[in-house]
Short mmCIF file of C-alpha atoms in Angstrom, two decimals:
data_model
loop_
_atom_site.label_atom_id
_atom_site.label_comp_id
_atom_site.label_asym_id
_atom_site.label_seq_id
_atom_site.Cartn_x
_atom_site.Cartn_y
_atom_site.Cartn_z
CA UNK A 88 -12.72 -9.51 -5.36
CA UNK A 89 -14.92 -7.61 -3.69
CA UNK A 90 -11.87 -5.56 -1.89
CA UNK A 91 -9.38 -5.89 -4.39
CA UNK A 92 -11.31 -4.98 -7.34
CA UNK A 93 -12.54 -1.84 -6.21
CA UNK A 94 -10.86 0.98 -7.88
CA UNK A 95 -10.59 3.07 -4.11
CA UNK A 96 -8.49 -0.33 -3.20
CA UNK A 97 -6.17 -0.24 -5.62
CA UNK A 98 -5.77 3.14 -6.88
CA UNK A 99 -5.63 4.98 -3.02
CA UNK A 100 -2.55 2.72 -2.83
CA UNK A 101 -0.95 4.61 -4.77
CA UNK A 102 -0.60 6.79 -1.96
CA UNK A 103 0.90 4.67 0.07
CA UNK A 104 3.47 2.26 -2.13
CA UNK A 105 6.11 5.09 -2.71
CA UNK A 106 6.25 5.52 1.21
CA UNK A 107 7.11 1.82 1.27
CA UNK A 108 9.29 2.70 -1.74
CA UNK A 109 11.80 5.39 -0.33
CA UNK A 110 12.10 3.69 2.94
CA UNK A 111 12.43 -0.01 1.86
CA UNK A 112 14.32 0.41 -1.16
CA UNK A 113 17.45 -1.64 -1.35
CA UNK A 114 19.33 0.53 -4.48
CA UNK A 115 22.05 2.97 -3.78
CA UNK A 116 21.93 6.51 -4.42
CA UNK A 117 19.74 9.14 -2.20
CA UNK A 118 16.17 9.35 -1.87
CA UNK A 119 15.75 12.11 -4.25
CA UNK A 120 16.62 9.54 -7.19
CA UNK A 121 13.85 7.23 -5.73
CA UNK A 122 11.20 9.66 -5.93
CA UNK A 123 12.38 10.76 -9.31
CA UNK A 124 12.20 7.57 -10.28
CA UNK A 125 9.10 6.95 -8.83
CA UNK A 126 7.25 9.52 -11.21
CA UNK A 127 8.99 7.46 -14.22
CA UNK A 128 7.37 3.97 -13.02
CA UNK A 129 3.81 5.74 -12.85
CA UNK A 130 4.41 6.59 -16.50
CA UNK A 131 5.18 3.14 -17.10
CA UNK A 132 2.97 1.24 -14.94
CA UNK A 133 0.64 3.47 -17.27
CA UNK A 134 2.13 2.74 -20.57
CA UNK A 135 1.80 -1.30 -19.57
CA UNK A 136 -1.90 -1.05 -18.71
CA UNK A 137 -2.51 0.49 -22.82
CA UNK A 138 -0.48 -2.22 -24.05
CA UNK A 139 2.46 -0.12 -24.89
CA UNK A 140 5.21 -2.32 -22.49
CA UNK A 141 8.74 -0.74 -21.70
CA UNK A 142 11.68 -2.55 -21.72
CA UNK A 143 11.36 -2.63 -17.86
CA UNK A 144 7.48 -3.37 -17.82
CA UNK A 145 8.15 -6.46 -20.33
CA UNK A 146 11.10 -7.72 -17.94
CA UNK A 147 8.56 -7.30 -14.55
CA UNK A 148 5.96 -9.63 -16.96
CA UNK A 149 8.49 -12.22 -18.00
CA UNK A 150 10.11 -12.34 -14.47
CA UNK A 151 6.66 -13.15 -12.77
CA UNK A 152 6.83 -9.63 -10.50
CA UNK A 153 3.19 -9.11 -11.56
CA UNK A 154 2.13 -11.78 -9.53
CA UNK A 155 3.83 -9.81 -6.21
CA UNK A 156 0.28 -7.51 -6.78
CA UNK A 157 -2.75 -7.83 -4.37
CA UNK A 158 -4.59 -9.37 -7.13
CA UNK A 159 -1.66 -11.19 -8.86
CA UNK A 160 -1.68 -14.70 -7.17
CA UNK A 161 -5.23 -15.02 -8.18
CA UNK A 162 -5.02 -14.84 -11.96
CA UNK A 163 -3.66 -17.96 -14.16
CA UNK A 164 -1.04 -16.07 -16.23
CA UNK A 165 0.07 -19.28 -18.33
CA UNK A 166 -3.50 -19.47 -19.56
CA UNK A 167 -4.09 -15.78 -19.77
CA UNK A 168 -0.92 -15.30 -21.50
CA UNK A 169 -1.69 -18.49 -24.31
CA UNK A 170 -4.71 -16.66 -24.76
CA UNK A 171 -3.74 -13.56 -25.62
CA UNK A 172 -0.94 -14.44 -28.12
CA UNK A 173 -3.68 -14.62 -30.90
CA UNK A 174 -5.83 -12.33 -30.14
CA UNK A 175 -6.39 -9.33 -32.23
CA UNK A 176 -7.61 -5.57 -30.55
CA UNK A 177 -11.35 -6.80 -31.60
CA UNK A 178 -11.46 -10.09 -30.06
CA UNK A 179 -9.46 -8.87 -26.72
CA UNK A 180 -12.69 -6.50 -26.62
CA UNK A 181 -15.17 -9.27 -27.34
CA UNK A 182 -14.30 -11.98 -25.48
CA UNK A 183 -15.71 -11.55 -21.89
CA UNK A 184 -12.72 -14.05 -20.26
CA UNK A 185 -10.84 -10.70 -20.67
CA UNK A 186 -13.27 -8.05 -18.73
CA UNK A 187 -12.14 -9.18 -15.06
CA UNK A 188 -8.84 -9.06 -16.32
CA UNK A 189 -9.35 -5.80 -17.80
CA UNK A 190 -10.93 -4.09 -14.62
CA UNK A 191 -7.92 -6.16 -12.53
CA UNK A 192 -5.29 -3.92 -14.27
CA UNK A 193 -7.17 -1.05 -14.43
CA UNK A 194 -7.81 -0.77 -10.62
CA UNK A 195 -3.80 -1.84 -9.53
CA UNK A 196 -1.96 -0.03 -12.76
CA UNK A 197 0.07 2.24 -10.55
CA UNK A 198 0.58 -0.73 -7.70
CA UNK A 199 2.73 -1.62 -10.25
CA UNK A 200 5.23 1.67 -10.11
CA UNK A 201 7.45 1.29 -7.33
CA UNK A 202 7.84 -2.52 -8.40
CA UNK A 203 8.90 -1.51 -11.98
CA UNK A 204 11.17 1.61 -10.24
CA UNK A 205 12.78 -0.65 -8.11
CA UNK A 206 13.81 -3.58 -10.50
CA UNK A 207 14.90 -0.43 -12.66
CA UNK A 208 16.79 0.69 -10.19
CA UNK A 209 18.59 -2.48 -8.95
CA UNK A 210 19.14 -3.49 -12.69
CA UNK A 211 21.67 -0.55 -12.76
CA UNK A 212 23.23 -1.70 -9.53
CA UNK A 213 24.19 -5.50 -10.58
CA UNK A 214 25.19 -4.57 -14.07
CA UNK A 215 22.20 -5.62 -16.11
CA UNK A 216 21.65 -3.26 -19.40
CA UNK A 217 18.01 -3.53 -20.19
CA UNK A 218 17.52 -5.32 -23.07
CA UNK A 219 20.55 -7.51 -23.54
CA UNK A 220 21.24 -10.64 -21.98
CA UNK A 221 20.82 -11.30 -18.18
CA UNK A 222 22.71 -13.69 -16.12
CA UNK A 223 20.51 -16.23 -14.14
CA UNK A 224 22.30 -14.45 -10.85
CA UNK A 225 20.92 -10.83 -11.87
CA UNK A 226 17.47 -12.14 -12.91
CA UNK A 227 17.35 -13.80 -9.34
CA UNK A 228 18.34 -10.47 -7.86
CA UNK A 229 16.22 -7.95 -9.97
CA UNK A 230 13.08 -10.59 -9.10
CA UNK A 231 13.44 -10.58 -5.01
CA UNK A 232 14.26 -6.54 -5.13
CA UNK A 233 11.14 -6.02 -7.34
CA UNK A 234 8.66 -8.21 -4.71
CA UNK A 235 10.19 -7.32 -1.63
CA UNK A 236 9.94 -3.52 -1.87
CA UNK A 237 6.26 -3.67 -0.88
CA UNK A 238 4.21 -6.48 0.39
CA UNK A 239 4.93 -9.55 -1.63
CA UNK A 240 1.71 -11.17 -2.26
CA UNK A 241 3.09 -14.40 -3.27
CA UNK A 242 5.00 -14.95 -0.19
CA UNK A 243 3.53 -17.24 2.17
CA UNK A 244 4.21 -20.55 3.93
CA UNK A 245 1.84 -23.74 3.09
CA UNK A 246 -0.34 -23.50 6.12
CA UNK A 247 -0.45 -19.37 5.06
CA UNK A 248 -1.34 -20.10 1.83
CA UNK A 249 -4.56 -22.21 2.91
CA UNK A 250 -5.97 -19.69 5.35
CA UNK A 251 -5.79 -16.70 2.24
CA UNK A 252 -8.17 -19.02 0.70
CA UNK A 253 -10.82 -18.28 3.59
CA UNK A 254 -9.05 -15.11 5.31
CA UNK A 255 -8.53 -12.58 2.22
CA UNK A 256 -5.03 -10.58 2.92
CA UNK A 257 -3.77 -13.02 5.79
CA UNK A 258 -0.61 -13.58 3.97
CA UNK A 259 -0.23 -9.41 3.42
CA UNK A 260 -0.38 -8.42 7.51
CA UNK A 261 2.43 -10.57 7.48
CA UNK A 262 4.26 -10.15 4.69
CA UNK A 263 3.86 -6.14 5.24
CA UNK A 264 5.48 -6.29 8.44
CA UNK A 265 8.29 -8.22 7.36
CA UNK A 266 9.94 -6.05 4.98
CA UNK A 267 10.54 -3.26 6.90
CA UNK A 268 11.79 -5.90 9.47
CA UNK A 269 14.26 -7.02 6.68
CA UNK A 270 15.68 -3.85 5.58
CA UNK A 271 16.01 -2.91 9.50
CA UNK A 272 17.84 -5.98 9.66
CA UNK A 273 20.25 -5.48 6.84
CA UNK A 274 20.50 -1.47 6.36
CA UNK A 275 18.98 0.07 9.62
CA UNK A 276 20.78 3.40 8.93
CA UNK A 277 19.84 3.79 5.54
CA UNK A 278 15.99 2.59 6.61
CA UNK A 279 15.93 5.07 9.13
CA UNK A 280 17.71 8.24 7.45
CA UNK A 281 15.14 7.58 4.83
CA UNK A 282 12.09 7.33 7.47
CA UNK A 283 12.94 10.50 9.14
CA UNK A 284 13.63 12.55 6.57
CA UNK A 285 11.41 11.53 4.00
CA UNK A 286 8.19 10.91 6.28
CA UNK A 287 8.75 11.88 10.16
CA UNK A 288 9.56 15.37 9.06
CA UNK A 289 7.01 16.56 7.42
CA UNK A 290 4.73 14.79 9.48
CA UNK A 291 5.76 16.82 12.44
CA UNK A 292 5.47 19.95 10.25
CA UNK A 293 1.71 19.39 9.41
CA UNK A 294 1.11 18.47 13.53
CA UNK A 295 2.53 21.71 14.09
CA UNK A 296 0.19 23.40 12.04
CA UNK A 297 -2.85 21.77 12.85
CA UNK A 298 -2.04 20.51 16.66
CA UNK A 299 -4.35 23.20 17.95
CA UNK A 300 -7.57 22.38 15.83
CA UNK A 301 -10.55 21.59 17.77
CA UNK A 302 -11.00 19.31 14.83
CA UNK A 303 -8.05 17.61 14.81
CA UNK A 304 -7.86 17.03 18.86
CA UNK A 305 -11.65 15.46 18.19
CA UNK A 306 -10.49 13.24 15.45
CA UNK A 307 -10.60 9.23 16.67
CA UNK A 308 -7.25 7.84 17.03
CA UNK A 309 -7.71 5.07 13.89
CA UNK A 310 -8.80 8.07 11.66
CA UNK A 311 -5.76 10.52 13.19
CA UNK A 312 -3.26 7.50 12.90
CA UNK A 313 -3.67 5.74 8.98
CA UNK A 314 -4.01 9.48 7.62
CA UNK A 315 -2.38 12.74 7.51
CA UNK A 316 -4.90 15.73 7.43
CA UNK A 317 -3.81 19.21 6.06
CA UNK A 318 -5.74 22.19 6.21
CA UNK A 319 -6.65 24.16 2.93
CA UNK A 320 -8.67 26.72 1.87
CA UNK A 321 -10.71 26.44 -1.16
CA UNK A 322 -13.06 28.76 -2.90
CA UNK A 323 -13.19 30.84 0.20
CA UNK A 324 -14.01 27.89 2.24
CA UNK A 325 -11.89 26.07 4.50
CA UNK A 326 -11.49 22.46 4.26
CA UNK A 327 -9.03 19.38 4.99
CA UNK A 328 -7.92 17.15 2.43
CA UNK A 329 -6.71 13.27 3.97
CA UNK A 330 -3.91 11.45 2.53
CA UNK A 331 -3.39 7.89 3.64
CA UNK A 332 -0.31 6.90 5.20
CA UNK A 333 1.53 3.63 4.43
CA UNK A 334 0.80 1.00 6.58
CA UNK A 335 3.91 -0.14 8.31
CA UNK A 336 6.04 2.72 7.26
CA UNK A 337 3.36 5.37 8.23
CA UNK A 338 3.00 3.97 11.43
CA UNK A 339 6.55 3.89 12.85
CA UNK A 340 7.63 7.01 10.91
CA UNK A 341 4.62 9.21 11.21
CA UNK A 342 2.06 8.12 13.87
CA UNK A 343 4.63 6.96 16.23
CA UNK A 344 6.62 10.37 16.42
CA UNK A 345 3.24 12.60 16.08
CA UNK A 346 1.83 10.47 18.91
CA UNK A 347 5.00 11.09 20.89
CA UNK A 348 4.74 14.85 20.09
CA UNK A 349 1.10 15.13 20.81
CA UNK A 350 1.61 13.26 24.23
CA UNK A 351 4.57 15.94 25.35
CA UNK A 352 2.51 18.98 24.14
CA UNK A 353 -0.66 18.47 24.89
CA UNK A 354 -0.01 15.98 27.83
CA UNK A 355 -1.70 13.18 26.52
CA UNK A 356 -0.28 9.62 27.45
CA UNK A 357 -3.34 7.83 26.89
CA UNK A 358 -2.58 8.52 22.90
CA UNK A 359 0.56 6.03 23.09
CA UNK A 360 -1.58 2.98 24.64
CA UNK A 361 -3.63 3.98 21.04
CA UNK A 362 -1.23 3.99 19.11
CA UNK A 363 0.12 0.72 20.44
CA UNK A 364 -3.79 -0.96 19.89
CA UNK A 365 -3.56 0.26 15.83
CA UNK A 366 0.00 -0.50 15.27
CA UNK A 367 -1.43 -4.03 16.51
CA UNK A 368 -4.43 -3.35 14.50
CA UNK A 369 -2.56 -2.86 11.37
CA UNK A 370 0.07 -5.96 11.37
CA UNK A 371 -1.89 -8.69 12.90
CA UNK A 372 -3.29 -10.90 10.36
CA UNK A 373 -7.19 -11.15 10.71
CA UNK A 374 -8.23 -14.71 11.75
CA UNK A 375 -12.09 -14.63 10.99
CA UNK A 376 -13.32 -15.55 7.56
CA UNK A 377 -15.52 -12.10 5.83
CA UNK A 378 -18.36 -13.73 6.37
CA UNK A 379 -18.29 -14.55 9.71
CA UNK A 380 -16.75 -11.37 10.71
CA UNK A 381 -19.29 -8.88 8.24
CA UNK A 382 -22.21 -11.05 9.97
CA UNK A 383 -20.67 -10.08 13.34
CA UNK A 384 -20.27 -6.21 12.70
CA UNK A 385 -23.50 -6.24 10.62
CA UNK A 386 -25.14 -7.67 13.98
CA UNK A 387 -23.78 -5.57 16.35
CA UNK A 388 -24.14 -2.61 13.64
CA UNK A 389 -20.06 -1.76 14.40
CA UNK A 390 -17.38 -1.75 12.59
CA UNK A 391 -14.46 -2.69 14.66
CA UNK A 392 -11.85 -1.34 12.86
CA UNK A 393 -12.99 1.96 12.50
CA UNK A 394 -14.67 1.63 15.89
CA UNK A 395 -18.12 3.72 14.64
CA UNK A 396 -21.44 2.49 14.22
CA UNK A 397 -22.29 1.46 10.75
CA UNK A 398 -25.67 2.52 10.30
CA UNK A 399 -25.30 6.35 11.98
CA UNK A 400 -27.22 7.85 14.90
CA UNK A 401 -29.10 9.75 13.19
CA UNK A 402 -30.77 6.64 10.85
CA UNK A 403 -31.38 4.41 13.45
CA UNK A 404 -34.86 4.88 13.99
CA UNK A 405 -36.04 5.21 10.58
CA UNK A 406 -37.70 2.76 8.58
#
């Protein structure tokens, strides 16, 4: 809760799914119609969250997709949904059983899009019409396509599932990792056409721009790797606005090839052995509990993913 409720968690991801979305989508067409679409499952990822279900939205409820989101496998839908069948607008405001449910779909709304855009899409591609009758075939099909296009948070073997209880996100560094491994496995062309174009590109365009910065070259390797960094100016003042990467996707497709740019241009090696430690970083599942692992940074006043003090220099030695 403490992760997953806050609205930087959830609503920064929003950044990140439709990376996952144009690269790991499994429905035909060109990328263009996947970020079109994209901008159609925001509105109705939006349109859900005020009540107002589309076709699609009411489909990715009655399916069980919602339960694919970070904060999915830890709600009881049967009992939330009973509940809510007689309750009037008043009541859903009184009763405080709803609040955490409230802030919940507030804080993931548009984790929802590229879920909703992808069972969309795939519904076209196996013949379902929304809103008439689906086969048991299609249903199965639509479902897997709608989890499996970003990290499926329900996905987990039985020894998995009992370390998430302690380890919050075990099941995700390994569930992330696996989908792009799937759709290399099945579609590598299509994976990688999508990769280059859509992210490797203009990730090499913004290095290009910005590869001479004293700024940039002082920029730790974590910080230089999960984000991109664009220069703007603003008000007369200059300034550089950071936009997270996706996790796997943004490490293969954009820090990979930037490192390997950076490395031949400013003859830098040491940069791929750092890249190699994040890409670790980012798809091993953590092993320590939060608590033992926030008393251990809190200690040492470090936090080792980040790899800066906690508490800065400058505060140390005040009271």
């Amino acid at each position: 809760g403490t992760t997953g409720l806050r609205a930087s968690f959830g609503l920064v991801n929003v950044l990140r799914d439709p990376q996952s979305l144009v690269v790991n989508s499994q429905a035909q067409g060109n990328a263009g119609r996947v970020w079109l679409s994209w901008v159609g499952g925001m509105r109705d990822a939006a349109l859900l969250w005020a009540g107002k279900a589309s076709e699609i939205a009411g489909l990715y409820q009655r399916l069980g997709v919602e339960m694919a989101q970070p904060l999915g496998e830890d709600t009881n839908q049967t009992r939330r949904a009973v509940r809510q069948l007689f309750e009037s607008r008043g009541i859903k405001l009184i009763d405080a059983r709803n609040w955490p449910g409230f802030l919940q779909d507030f804080v993931q709304t548009f984790v929802a899009a590229p879920l909703l855009v992808e069972m969309k899409m795939i519904s076209k591609d196996v013949g379902y019409k929304l809103g008439e009758e689906i086969t048991l075939d299609q249903a199965i099909t639509i479902t897997i396509a709608g989890k499996q296009v970003t990290t499926d948070f329900t996905a987990g073997g039985e020894l998995a599932m009992i370390i998430n209880r302690l380890v919050p996100f075990f099941k995700a560094a390994i569930q992330g990792p696996r989908v792009l491994l799937r759709r290399l496995g099945k579609d590598p062309s299509r994976v990688l056409l999508r990769g280059l174009a859509n992210i490797t590109i203009p990730t090499l365009a913004i290095w290009w721009l910005t590869k001479d910065e004293e700024w940039y070259k002082e920029l730790p390797y974590v910080e230089k790797f999960m984000n991109w960094h664009i220069p703007i100016e603003f008000g007369g003042e200059k300034a550089v606005v950071r936009l997270p990467r996706g996790f796997e996707v943004g490490q293969v497709f954009a820090a990979l090839p930037e490192v390997l740019a950076n490395a031949w241009m400013q003859e830098n090696p040491q940069e791929a052995g750092e890249w190699l430690t994040n890409f670790a970083r980012v798809t091993t599942p953590p092993v320590s509990p939060p608590l033992v692992a926030e008393a251990r940074e809190q200690y040492a006043n470090w936090d080792y993913f980040w790899e800066r003090p906690i508490v800065g220099r400058g505060l140390e030695g005040k009271p």
